[in-house]
């Protein structure tokens, strides 16, 4: 590839992979060559033995009779079930861990008791009892919401969603039940000869998106806040340079914080640090990678044990090429399947800590169970020390690239920065000092450019136009490593945003968390809408996913449409061959839910569209341009 990455650290490590002739994402992407045009447009299907079918002139329907619009929407709905399933798996793990912790069976403890009691009150749980008893009931309530029947309105939606949205969703027939049952309905509808109507399939996707956010994402993040603390702003180190090969290094990779939190606690024990030194290392470090890393860095301070985060998923293979990671502990998401051969070449050990994850050739699997977390963390540390003994003295390829970041801007932290009230934010928006706010919730992909190039372009375009950016997902790591979550980055902001940054001592990009924080962002938008007395669709806000990649991203985008938000995505989703569906998503839906998809691969033009939308919403609210 002409351009591998926006990050010098990744480019340097890629050169090592290239020299060593080791498989890597960048070369594998190039090797695929030109993609199938039917697949790109969403008009191919291989669900049944009559296929594969393709929509083309002279064959306007598949063998079963399905047309292009329904085929593309059915394909998209099926992708969305995967994303929702993964989020729901995570939420279920949170419920299990919270309950086991309340029963004294894990190394964790309740860190945010006030949030526990607040959430219990929302669930209708009496709070005149012990903290642990409340936690058990809250965990059971999360599980009950996950399993709620799709014929009944999900109580979490009624608790957390804006009232105007609830009324609209009920009117449209898209007020959902729990995510497990909505997944079941959606998968069943995606089978051959079941639902062949693109509008019906689109409505099921909207139901699924709403259920995913309120049935899985919101409770899982609130549950993790209860267990590990609610994020608050603090400094953190990011990029591949956090890996020091002279230490025993355990990197936690995936989307769940449980094993990572247990490792951080265990690594602070004197015996483990002493054992690392006896093996010839300077000590023992715990390192975050991708969304597991995000979950940890938002809640834990950097110190001499927990040293920061590597980056997003396209940085995993380059990071292993340093030869300094002793154990890569992989939980439920984002572990590239070709890493097995990295173990011998770069003296590392791959271990799955989830029943979902298996990488060919990996050395071990320790399936996470809340009750076993302490013992599993200890075993991982022992394995890492054993690995260090083998690699000690062997060649390594350390990176000196390290970037500081200010992270931890949860909704509560944002309110804290504003003095405990939304009024300062509302005032600067009303005056036009800030034009609006954009949530950048994205993956990272090589489809249109190198790693994170478009994400950084988009963020820079927005902040220079006096638009505040809230970032989550793999795109959050892009902006952290790219230097836009520092206080100094205010110099790249427009005069209005720069003044706000100086007043509140915040970066122009607020690092909010992971892709699961889409739900938490929805709660923040709801609070702003409620404070102004309007529906979220009336606000000068938008969503951008400049490098969406996988199935979790697609369900997040579907929710944003249901929520009534202008949603920019790139690259082009696989629906281009379905003209009526494209019209529904990019035009007609705005008159139904208030949301619309805007597809644009040029980031300047995409930012133009976002800014125009924000200015239109300002005008409708009677705010100055």
PDB file of N, CA, C and O in Angstrom, residues 315-382:
ATOM      1  N   UNK A 315      -3.335  -1.969  14.901  1.00  0.00           N
ATOM      2  CA  UNK A 315      -2.020  -1.850  15.544  1.00  0.00           C
ATOM      3  C   UNK A 315      -1.592  -3.133  16.247  1.00  0.00           C
ATOM      4  O   UNK A 315      -0.472  -3.214  16.747  1.00  0.00           O
ATOM      5  N   UNK A 316      -2.460  -4.146  16.282  1.00  0.00           N
ATOM      6  CA  UNK A 316      -2.145  -5.356  17.053  1.00  0.00           C
ATOM      7  C   UNK A 316      -0.943  -6.084  16.465  1.00  0.00           C
ATOM      8  O   UNK A 316       0.042  -6.380  17.167  1.00  0.00           O
ATOM      9  N   UNK A 317      -0.987  -6.408  15.171  1.00  0.00           N
ATOM     10  CA  UNK A 317       0.123  -7.145  14.560  1.00  0.00           C
ATOM     11  C   UNK A 317       1.416  -6.334  14.577  1.00  0.00           C
ATOM     12  O   UNK A 317       2.484  -6.877  14.926  1.00  0.00           O
ATOM     13  N   UNK A 318       1.381  -5.033  14.237  1.00  0.00           N
ATOM     14  CA  UNK A 318       2.611  -4.240  14.377  1.00  0.00           C
ATOM     15  C   UNK A 318       3.157  -4.232  15.805  1.00  0.00           C
ATOM     16  O   UNK A 318       4.380  -4.259  16.004  1.00  0.00           O
ATOM     17  N   UNK A 319       2.283  -4.220  16.804  1.00  0.00           N
ATOM     18  CA  UNK A 319       2.752  -4.217  18.192  1.00  0.00           C
ATOM     19  C   UNK A 319       3.444  -5.526  18.546  1.00  0.00           C
ATOM     20  O   UNK A 319       4.470  -5.531  19.248  1.00  0.00           O
ATOM     21  N   UNK A 320       2.910  -6.643  18.070  1.00  0.00           N
ATOM     22  CA  UNK A 320       3.562  -7.931  18.337  1.00  0.00           C
ATOM     23  C   UNK A 320       4.954  -7.992  17.719  1.00  0.00           C
ATOM     24  O   UNK A 320       5.848  -8.668  18.241  1.00  0.00           O
ATOM     25  N   UNK A 321       5.142  -7.264  16.619  1.00  0.00           N
ATOM     26  CA  UNK A 321       6.450  -7.269  15.943  1.00  0.00           C
ATOM     27  C   UNK A 321       7.540  -6.595  16.764  1.00  0.00           C
ATOM     28  O   UNK A 321       8.723  -6.715  16.427  1.00  0.00           O
ATOM     29  N   UNK A 322       7.186  -5.915  17.863  1.00  0.00           N
ATOM     30  CA  UNK A 322       8.227  -5.366  18.740  1.00  0.00           C
ATOM     31  C   UNK A 322       9.010  -6.480  19.418  1.00  0.00           C
ATOM     32  O   UNK A 322      10.131  -6.256  19.874  1.00  0.00           O
ATOM     33  N   UNK A 323       8.398  -7.670  19.511  1.00  0.00           N
ATOM     34  CA  UNK A 323       9.053  -8.748  20.246  1.00  0.00           C
ATOM     35  C   UNK A 323       9.032  -8.534  21.741  1.00  0.00           C
ATOM     36  O   UNK A 323       9.754  -9.218  22.479  1.00  0.00           O
ATOM     37  N   UNK A 324       8.192  -7.606  22.216  1.00  0.00           N
ATOM     38  CA  UNK A 324       8.182  -7.285  23.643  1.00  0.00           C
ATOM     39  C   UNK A 324       6.924  -7.679  24.384  1.00  0.00           C
ATOM     40  O   UNK A 324       6.809  -7.403  25.576  1.00  0.00           O
ATOM     41  N   UNK A 325       5.964  -8.307  23.714  1.00  0.00           N
ATOM     42  CA  UNK A 325       4.737  -8.733  24.382  1.00  0.00           C
ATOM     43  C   UNK A 325       4.865 -10.207  24.742  1.00  0.00           C
ATOM     44  O   UNK A 325       5.018 -11.060  23.862  1.00  0.00           O
ATOM     45  N   UNK A 326       4.805 -10.507  26.023  1.00  0.00           N
ATOM     46  CA  UNK A 326       4.979 -11.889  26.471  1.00  0.00           C
ATOM     47  C   UNK A 326       3.700 -12.698  26.369  1.00  0.00           C
ATOM     48  O   UNK A 326       3.733 -13.861  25.982  1.00  0.00           O
ATOM     49  N   UNK A 327       2.587 -12.099  26.738  1.00  0.00           N
ATOM     50  CA  UNK A 327       1.286 -12.751  26.594  1.00  0.00           C
ATOM     51  C   UNK A 327       0.312 -11.735  26.006  1.00  0.00           C
ATOM     52  O   UNK A 327       0.226 -10.597  26.486  1.00  0.00           O
ATOM     53  N   UNK A 328      -0.391 -12.154  24.956  1.00  0.00           N
ATOM     54  CA  UNK A 328      -1.522 -11.385  24.442  1.00  0.00           C
ATOM     55  C   UNK A 328      -2.775 -12.144  24.867  1.00  0.00           C
ATOM     56  O   UNK A 328      -3.071 -13.226  24.346  1.00  0.00           O
ATOM     57  N   UNK A 329      -3.494 -11.591  25.854  1.00  0.00           N
ATOM     58  CA  UNK A 329      -4.706 -12.226  26.380  1.00  0.00           C
ATOM     59  C   UNK A 329      -5.891 -11.676  25.608  1.00  0.00           C
ATOM     60  O   UNK A 329      -6.190 -10.491  25.667  1.00  0.00           O
ATOM     61  N   UNK A 330      -6.587 -12.552  24.873  1.00  0.00           N
ATOM     62  CA  UNK A 330      -7.588 -12.126  23.894  1.00  0.00           C
ATOM     63  C   UNK A 330      -8.993 -12.437  24.395  1.00  0.00           C
ATOM     64  O   UNK A 330      -9.365 -13.602  24.555  1.00  0.00           O
ATOM     65  N   UNK A 331      -9.786 -11.369  24.633  1.00  0.00           N
ATOM     66  CA  UNK A 331     -11.178 -11.615  24.980  1.00  0.00           C
ATOM     67  C   UNK A 331     -12.043 -11.515  23.736  1.00  0.00           C
ATOM     68  O   UNK A 331     -11.560 -11.678  22.621  1.00  0.00           O
ATOM     69  N   UNK A 332     -13.333 -11.198  23.850  1.00  0.00           N
ATOM     70  CA  UNK A 332     -14.337 -11.618  22.886  1.00  0.00           C
ATOM     71  C   UNK A 332     -14.360 -10.933  21.520  1.00  0.00           C
ATOM     72  O   UNK A 332     -15.234 -11.248  20.723  1.00  0.00           O
ATOM     73  N   UNK A 333     -13.443 -10.054  21.189  1.00  0.00           N
ATOM     74  CA  UNK A 333     -13.560  -9.370  19.898  1.00  0.00           C
ATOM     75  C   UNK A 333     -12.193  -8.920  19.378  1.00  0.00           C
ATOM     76  O   UNK A 333     -11.312  -8.592  20.156  1.00  0.00           O
ATOM     77  N   UNK A 334     -12.057  -8.910  18.060  1.00  0.00           N
ATOM     78  CA  UNK A 334     -10.932  -8.255  17.378  1.00  0.00           C
ATOM     79  C   UNK A 334      -9.570  -8.893  17.636  1.00  0.00           C
ATOM     80  O   UNK A 334      -8.624  -8.223  18.058  1.00  0.00           O
ATOM     81  N   UNK A 335      -9.460 -10.176  17.365  1.00  0.00           N
ATOM     82  CA  UNK A 335      -8.160 -10.846  17.385  1.00  0.00           C
ATOM     83  C   UNK A 335      -7.922 -11.448  16.006  1.00  0.00           C
ATOM     84  O   UNK A 335      -8.542 -12.463  15.646  1.00  0.00           O
ATOM     85  N   UNK A 336      -7.051 -10.847  15.185  1.00  0.00           N
ATOM     86  CA  UNK A 336      -6.827 -11.327  13.815  1.00  0.00           C
ATOM     87  C   UNK A 336      -6.415 -12.793  13.799  1.00  0.00           C
ATOM     88  O   UNK A 336      -5.548 -13.214  14.578  1.00  0.00           O
ATOM     89  N   UNK A 337      -7.013 -13.599  12.922  1.00  0.00           N
ATOM     90  CA  UNK A 337      -6.819 -15.047  12.949  1.00  0.00           C
ATOM     91  C   UNK A 337      -5.445 -15.545  12.516  1.00  0.00           C
ATOM     92  O   UNK A 337      -5.166 -16.739  12.671  1.00  0.00           O
ATOM     93  N   UNK A 338      -4.596 -14.688  11.955  1.00  0.00           N
ATOM     94  CA  UNK A 338      -3.321 -15.166  11.403  1.00  0.00           C
ATOM     95  C   UNK A 338      -2.143 -14.940  12.344  1.00  0.00           C
ATOM     96  O   UNK A 338      -0.990 -15.069  11.929  1.00  0.00           O
ATOM     97  N   UNK A 339      -2.406 -14.624  13.621  1.00  0.00           N
ATOM     98  CA  UNK A 339      -1.306 -14.258  14.521  1.00  0.00           C
ATOM     99  C   UNK A 339      -0.524 -15.449  15.033  1.00  0.00           C
ATOM    100  O   UNK A 339       0.520 -15.266  15.671  1.00  0.00           O
ATOM    101  N   UNK A 340      -1.000 -16.672  14.794  1.00  0.00           N
ATOM    102  CA  UNK A 340      -0.322 -17.834  15.346  1.00  0.00           C
ATOM    103  C   UNK A 340       1.164 -17.888  15.021  1.00  0.00           C
ATOM    104  O   UNK A 340       1.985 -18.218  15.884  1.00  0.00           O
ATOM    105  N   UNK A 341       1.516 -17.547  13.783  1.00  0.00           N
ATOM    106  CA  UNK A 341       2.935 -17.631  13.397  1.00  0.00           C
ATOM    107  C   UNK A 341       3.780 -16.514  14.005  1.00  0.00           C
ATOM    108  O   UNK A 341       5.007 -16.543  13.921  1.00  0.00           O
ATOM    109  N   UNK A 342       3.146 -15.532  14.607  1.00  0.00           N
ATOM    110  CA  UNK A 342       3.898 -14.465  15.286  1.00  0.00           C
ATOM    111  C   UNK A 342       4.567 -14.985  16.561  1.00  0.00           C
ATOM    112  O   UNK A 342       5.545 -14.396  17.041  1.00  0.00           O
ATOM    113  N   UNK A 343       4.033 -16.085  17.114  1.00  0.00           N
ATOM    114  CA  UNK A 343       4.506 -16.529  18.422  1.00  0.00           C
ATOM    115  C   UNK A 343       5.989 -16.893  18.412  1.00  0.00           C
ATOM    116  O   UNK A 343       6.756 -16.422  19.261  1.00  0.00           O
ATOM    117  N   UNK A 344       6.389 -17.714  17.461  1.00  0.00           N
ATOM    118  CA  UNK A 344       7.799 -18.109  17.415  1.00  0.00           C
ATOM    119  C   UNK A 344       8.674 -16.980  16.885  1.00  0.00           C
ATOM    120  O   UNK A 344       9.779 -16.762  17.389  1.00  0.00           O
ATOM    121  N   UNK A 345       8.184 -16.264  15.866  1.00  0.00           N
ATOM    122  CA  UNK A 345       8.995 -15.222  15.247  1.00  0.00           C
ATOM    123  C   UNK A 345       9.265 -14.077  16.210  1.00  0.00           C
ATOM    124  O   UNK A 345      10.381 -13.540  16.257  1.00  0.00           O
ATOM    125  N   UNK A 346       8.254 -13.701  16.999  1.00  0.00           N
ATOM    126  CA  UNK A 346       8.396 -12.523  17.869  1.00  0.00           C
ATOM    127  C   UNK A 346       8.306 -12.873  19.352  1.00  0.00           C
ATOM    128  O   UNK A 346       8.055 -11.990  20.188  1.00  0.00           O
ATOM    129  N   UNK A 347       8.509 -14.157  19.668  1.00  0.00           N
ATOM    130  CA  UNK A 347       8.673 -14.598  21.056  1.00  0.00           C
ATOM    131  C   UNK A 347       7.518 -14.173  21.952  1.00  0.00           C
ATOM    132  O   UNK A 347       7.702 -13.577  23.022  1.00  0.00           O
ATOM    133  N   UNK A 348       6.313 -14.486  21.510  1.00  0.00           N
ATOM    134  CA  UNK A 348       5.131 -14.109  22.269  1.00  0.00           C
ATOM    135  C   UNK A 348       4.234 -15.329  22.463  1.00  0.00           C
ATOM    136  O   UNK A 348       4.441 -16.376  21.833  1.00  0.00           O
ATOM    137  N   UNK A 349       3.256 -15.207  23.341  1.00  0.00           N
ATOM    138  CA  UNK A 349       2.316 -16.285  23.630  1.00  0.00           C
ATOM    139  C   UNK A 349       0.889 -15.747  23.496  1.00  0.00           C
ATOM    140  O   UNK A 349       0.540 -14.753  24.150  1.00  0.00           O
ATOM    141  N   UNK A 350       0.096 -16.395  22.662  1.00  0.00           N
ATOM    142  CA  UNK A 350      -1.305 -16.014  22.485  1.00  0.00           C
ATOM    143  C   UNK A 350      -2.186 -16.888  23.362  1.00  0.00           C
ATOM    144  O   UNK A 350      -2.080 -18.120  23.324  1.00  0.00           O
ATOM    145  N   UNK A 351      -3.067 -16.241  24.135  1.00  0.00           N
ATOM    146  CA  UNK A 351      -3.979 -16.970  25.015  1.00  0.00           C
ATOM    147  C   UNK A 351      -5.375 -16.374  24.866  1.00  0.00           C
ATOM    148  O   UNK A 351      -5.568 -15.172  25.036  1.00  0.00           O
ATOM    149  N   UNK A 352      -6.342 -17.225  24.561  1.00  0.00           N
ATOM    150  CA  UNK A 352      -7.734 -16.782  24.546  1.00  0.00           C
ATOM    151  C   UNK A 352      -8.285 -16.808  25.961  1.00  0.00           C
ATOM    152  O   UNK A 352      -8.073 -17.768  26.702  1.00  0.00           O
ATOM    153  N   UNK A 353      -8.994 -15.732  26.334  1.00  0.00           N
ATOM    154  CA  UNK A 353      -9.660 -15.703  27.638  1.00  0.00           C
ATOM    155  C   UNK A 353     -11.176 -15.609  27.458  1.00  0.00           C
ATOM    156  O   UNK A 353     -11.901 -15.123  28.310  1.00  0.00           O
ATOM    157  N   UNK A 354     -11.644 -16.076  26.302  1.00  0.00           N
ATOM    158  CA  UNK A 354     -13.074 -16.066  26.003  1.00  0.00           C
ATOM    159  C   UNK A 354     -13.443 -17.343  25.264  1.00  0.00           C
ATOM    160  O   UNK A 354     -12.691 -17.812  24.408  1.00  0.00           O
ATOM    161  N   UNK A 355     -14.627 -17.869  25.545  1.00  0.00           N
ATOM    162  CA  UNK A 355     -15.077 -19.046  24.816  1.00  0.00           C
ATOM    163  C   UNK A 355     -15.391 -18.722  23.361  1.00  0.00           C
ATOM    164  O   UNK A 355     -15.529 -19.630  22.541  1.00  0.00           O
ATOM    165  N   UNK A 356     -15.475 -17.441  23.011  1.00  0.00           N
ATOM    166  CA  UNK A 356     -15.752 -17.052  21.634  1.00  0.00           C
ATOM    167  C   UNK A 356     -14.517 -17.048  20.757  1.00  0.00           C
ATOM    168  O   UNK A 356     -14.623 -17.159  19.541  1.00  0.00           O
ATOM    169  N   UNK A 357     -13.335 -16.892  21.333  1.00  0.00           N
ATOM    170  CA  UNK A 357     -12.126 -16.573  20.564  1.00  0.00           C
ATOM    171  C   UNK A 357     -11.221 -17.780  20.424  1.00  0.00           C
ATOM    172  O   UNK A 357     -10.898 -18.453  21.413  1.00  0.00           O
ATOM    173  N   UNK A 358     -10.801 -18.031  19.183  1.00  0.00           N
ATOM    174  CA  UNK A 358      -9.779 -19.048  18.942  1.00  0.00           C
ATOM    175  C   UNK A 358      -8.936 -18.623  17.753  1.00  0.00           C
ATOM    176  O   UNK A 358      -9.466 -18.354  16.679  1.00  0.00           O
ATOM    177  N   UNK A 359      -7.647 -18.500  17.964  1.00  0.00           N
ATOM    178  CA  UNK A 359      -6.695 -18.175  16.909  1.00  0.00           C
ATOM    179  C   UNK A 359      -5.885 -19.434  16.625  1.00  0.00           C
ATOM    180  O   UNK A 359      -5.295 -20.016  17.554  1.00  0.00           O
ATOM    181  N   UNK A 360      -5.848 -19.902  15.381  1.00  0.00           N
ATOM    182  CA  UNK A 360      -5.093 -21.122  15.071  1.00  0.00           C
ATOM    183  C   UNK A 360      -3.666 -21.058  15.603  1.00  0.00           C
ATOM    184  O   UNK A 360      -2.947 -20.087  15.358  1.00  0.00           O
ATOM    185  N   UNK A 361      -3.278 -22.050  16.348  1.00  0.00           N
ATOM    186  CA  UNK A 361      -1.920 -22.125  16.870  1.00  0.00           C
ATOM    187  C   UNK A 361      -1.724 -21.479  18.220  1.00  0.00           C
ATOM    188  O   UNK A 361      -0.617 -21.545  18.782  1.00  0.00           O
ATOM    189  N   UNK A 362      -2.749 -20.855  18.766  1.00  0.00           N
ATOM    190  CA  UNK A 362      -2.571 -20.184  20.064  1.00  0.00           C
ATOM    191  C   UNK A 362      -2.177 -21.212  21.127  1.00  0.00           C
ATOM    192  O   UNK A 362      -2.509 -22.393  21.044  1.00  0.00           O
ATOM    193  N   UNK A 363      -1.468 -20.739  22.169  1.00  0.00           N
ATOM    194  CA  UNK A 363      -0.863 -21.651  23.136  1.00  0.00           C
ATOM    195  C   UNK A 363      -1.837 -22.177  24.186  1.00  0.00           C
ATOM    196  O   UNK A 363      -1.640 -23.261  24.731  1.00  0.00           O
ATOM    197  N   UNK A 364      -2.895 -21.402  24.512  1.00  0.00           N
ATOM    198  CA  UNK A 364      -3.768 -21.837  25.600  1.00  0.00           C
ATOM    199  C   UNK A 364      -5.098 -21.092  25.519  1.00  0.00           C
ATOM    200  O   UNK A 364      -5.225 -20.099  24.786  1.00  0.00           O
ATOM    201  N   UNK A 365      -6.080 -21.583  26.262  1.00  0.00           N
ATOM    202  CA  UNK A 365      -7.375 -20.922  26.385  1.00  0.00           C
ATOM    203  C   UNK A 365      -7.824 -21.012  27.843  1.00  0.00           C
ATOM    204  O   UNK A 365      -7.947 -22.101  28.405  1.00  0.00           O
ATOM    205  N   UNK A 366      -8.064 -19.862  28.449  1.00  0.00           N
ATOM    206  CA  UNK A 366      -8.582 -19.773  29.810  1.00  0.00           C
ATOM    207  C   UNK A 366      -9.919 -19.047  29.716  1.00  0.00           C
ATOM    208  O   UNK A 366      -9.961 -17.826  29.659  1.00  0.00           O
ATOM    209  N   UNK A 367     -11.006 -19.776  29.663  1.00  0.00           N
ATOM    210  CA  UNK A 367     -12.311 -19.158  29.449  1.00  0.00           C
ATOM    211  C   UNK A 367     -12.720 -18.382  30.690  1.00  0.00           C
ATOM    212  O   UNK A 367     -12.816 -18.935  31.789  1.00  0.00           O
ATOM    213  N   UNK A 368     -12.951 -17.070  30.497  1.00  0.00           N
ATOM    214  CA  UNK A 368     -13.266 -16.197  31.632  1.00  0.00           C
ATOM    215  C   UNK A 368     -14.507 -16.657  32.378  1.00  0.00           C
ATOM    216  O   UNK A 368     -15.559 -16.883  31.796  1.00  0.00           O
ATOM    217  N   UNK A 369     -14.333 -16.798  33.678  1.00  0.00           N
ATOM    218  CA  UNK A 369     -15.450 -17.006  34.591  1.00  0.00           C
ATOM    219  C   UNK A 369     -15.222 -16.036  35.744  1.00  0.00           C
ATOM    220  O   UNK A 369     -14.107 -15.983  36.302  1.00  0.00           O
ATOM    221  N   UNK A 370     -16.236 -15.255  36.113  1.00  0.00           N
ATOM    222  CA  UNK A 370     -16.025 -14.259  37.171  1.00  0.00           C
ATOM    223  C   UNK A 370     -15.391 -14.851  38.428  1.00  0.00           C
ATOM    224  O   UNK A 370     -14.487 -14.240  39.028  1.00  0.00           O
ATOM    225  N   UNK A 371     -15.843 -16.049  38.809  1.00  0.00           N
ATOM    226  CA  UNK A 371     -15.344 -16.670  40.037  1.00  0.00           C
ATOM    227  C   UNK A 371     -13.875 -17.083  39.930  1.00  0.00           C
ATOM    228  O   UNK A 371     -13.207 -17.252  40.966  1.00  0.00           O
ATOM    229  N   UNK A 372     -13.378 -17.258  38.712  1.00  0.00           N
ATOM    230  CA  UNK A 372     -11.999 -17.718  38.509  1.00  0.00           C
ATOM    231  C   UNK A 372     -11.049 -16.596  38.087  1.00  0.00           C
ATOM    232  O   UNK A 372      -9.884 -16.859  37.772  1.00  0.00           O
ATOM    233  N   UNK A 373     -11.535 -15.350  38.055  1.00  0.00           N
ATOM    234  CA  UNK A 373     -10.753 -14.256  37.457  1.00  0.00           C
ATOM    235  C   UNK A 373      -9.394 -14.072  38.129  1.00  0.00           C
ATOM    236  O   UNK A 373      -8.378 -13.856  37.450  1.00  0.00           O
ATOM    237  N   UNK A 374      -9.348 -14.155  39.442  1.00  0.00           N
ATOM    238  CA  UNK A 374      -8.071 -13.952  40.146  1.00  0.00           C
ATOM    239  C   UNK A 374      -7.071 -15.037  39.767  1.00  0.00           C
ATOM    240  O   UNK A 374      -5.897 -14.753  39.467  1.00  0.00           O
ATOM    241  N   UNK A 375      -7.520 -16.285  39.778  1.00  0.00           N
ATOM    242  CA  UNK A 375      -6.624 -17.398  39.432  1.00  0.00           C
ATOM    243  C   UNK A 375      -6.205 -17.328  37.973  1.00  0.00           C
ATOM    244  O   UNK A 375      -5.043 -17.637  37.632  1.00  0.00           O
ATOM    245  N   UNK A 376      -7.117 -16.940  37.102  1.00  0.00           N
ATOM    246  CA  UNK A 376      -6.784 -16.826  35.677  1.00  0.00           C
ATOM    247  C   UNK A 376      -5.773 -15.717  35.441  1.00  0.00           C
ATOM    248  O   UNK A 376      -4.835 -15.873  34.644  1.00  0.00           O
ATOM    249  N   UNK A 377      -5.928 -14.589  36.134  1.00  0.00           N
ATOM    250  CA  UNK A 377      -4.950 -13.503  36.004  1.00  0.00           C
ATOM    251  C   UNK A 377      -3.575 -13.964  36.467  1.00  0.00           C
ATOM    252  O   UNK A 377      -2.552 -13.673  35.831  1.00  0.00           O
ATOM    253  N   UNK A 378      -3.547 -14.706  37.568  1.00  0.00           N
ATOM    254  CA  UNK A 378      -2.262 -15.190  38.073  1.00  0.00           C
ATOM    255  C   UNK A 378      -1.612 -16.156  37.087  1.00  0.00           C
ATOM    256  O   UNK A 378      -0.392 -16.097  36.861  1.00  0.00           O
ATOM    257  N   UNK A 379      -2.407 -17.027  36.479  1.00  0.00           N
ATOM    258  CA  UNK A 379      -1.846 -17.963  35.505  1.00  0.00           C
ATOM    259  C   UNK A 379      -1.272 -17.215  34.301  1.00  0.00           C
ATOM    260  O   UNK A 379      -0.201 -17.576  33.792  1.00  0.00           O
ATOM    261  N   UNK A 380      -1.960 -16.177  33.848  1.00  0.00           N
ATOM    262  CA  UNK A 380      -1.461 -15.387  32.721  1.00  0.00           C
ATOM    263  C   UNK A 380      -0.135 -14.718  33.070  1.00  0.00           C
ATOM    264  O   UNK A 380       0.782 -14.657  32.237  1.00  0.00           O
ATOM    265  N   UNK A 381      -0.032 -14.209  34.289  1.00  0.00           N
ATOM    266  CA  UNK A 381       1.221 -13.582  34.723  1.00  0.00           C
ATOM    267  C   UNK A 381       2.340 -14.621  34.785  1.00  0.00           C
ATOM    268  O   UNK A 381       3.477 -14.367  34.326  1.00  0.00           O
ATOM    269  N   UNK A 382       2.042 -15.795  35.312  1.00  0.00           N
ATOM    270  CA  UNK A 382       3.056 -16.856  35.373  1.00  0.00           C
ATOM    271  C   UNK A 382       3.499 -17.261  33.967  1.00  0.00           C
ATOM    272  O   UNK A 382       4.703 -17.499  33.722  1.00  0.00           O
TER     273      UNK A 382
END
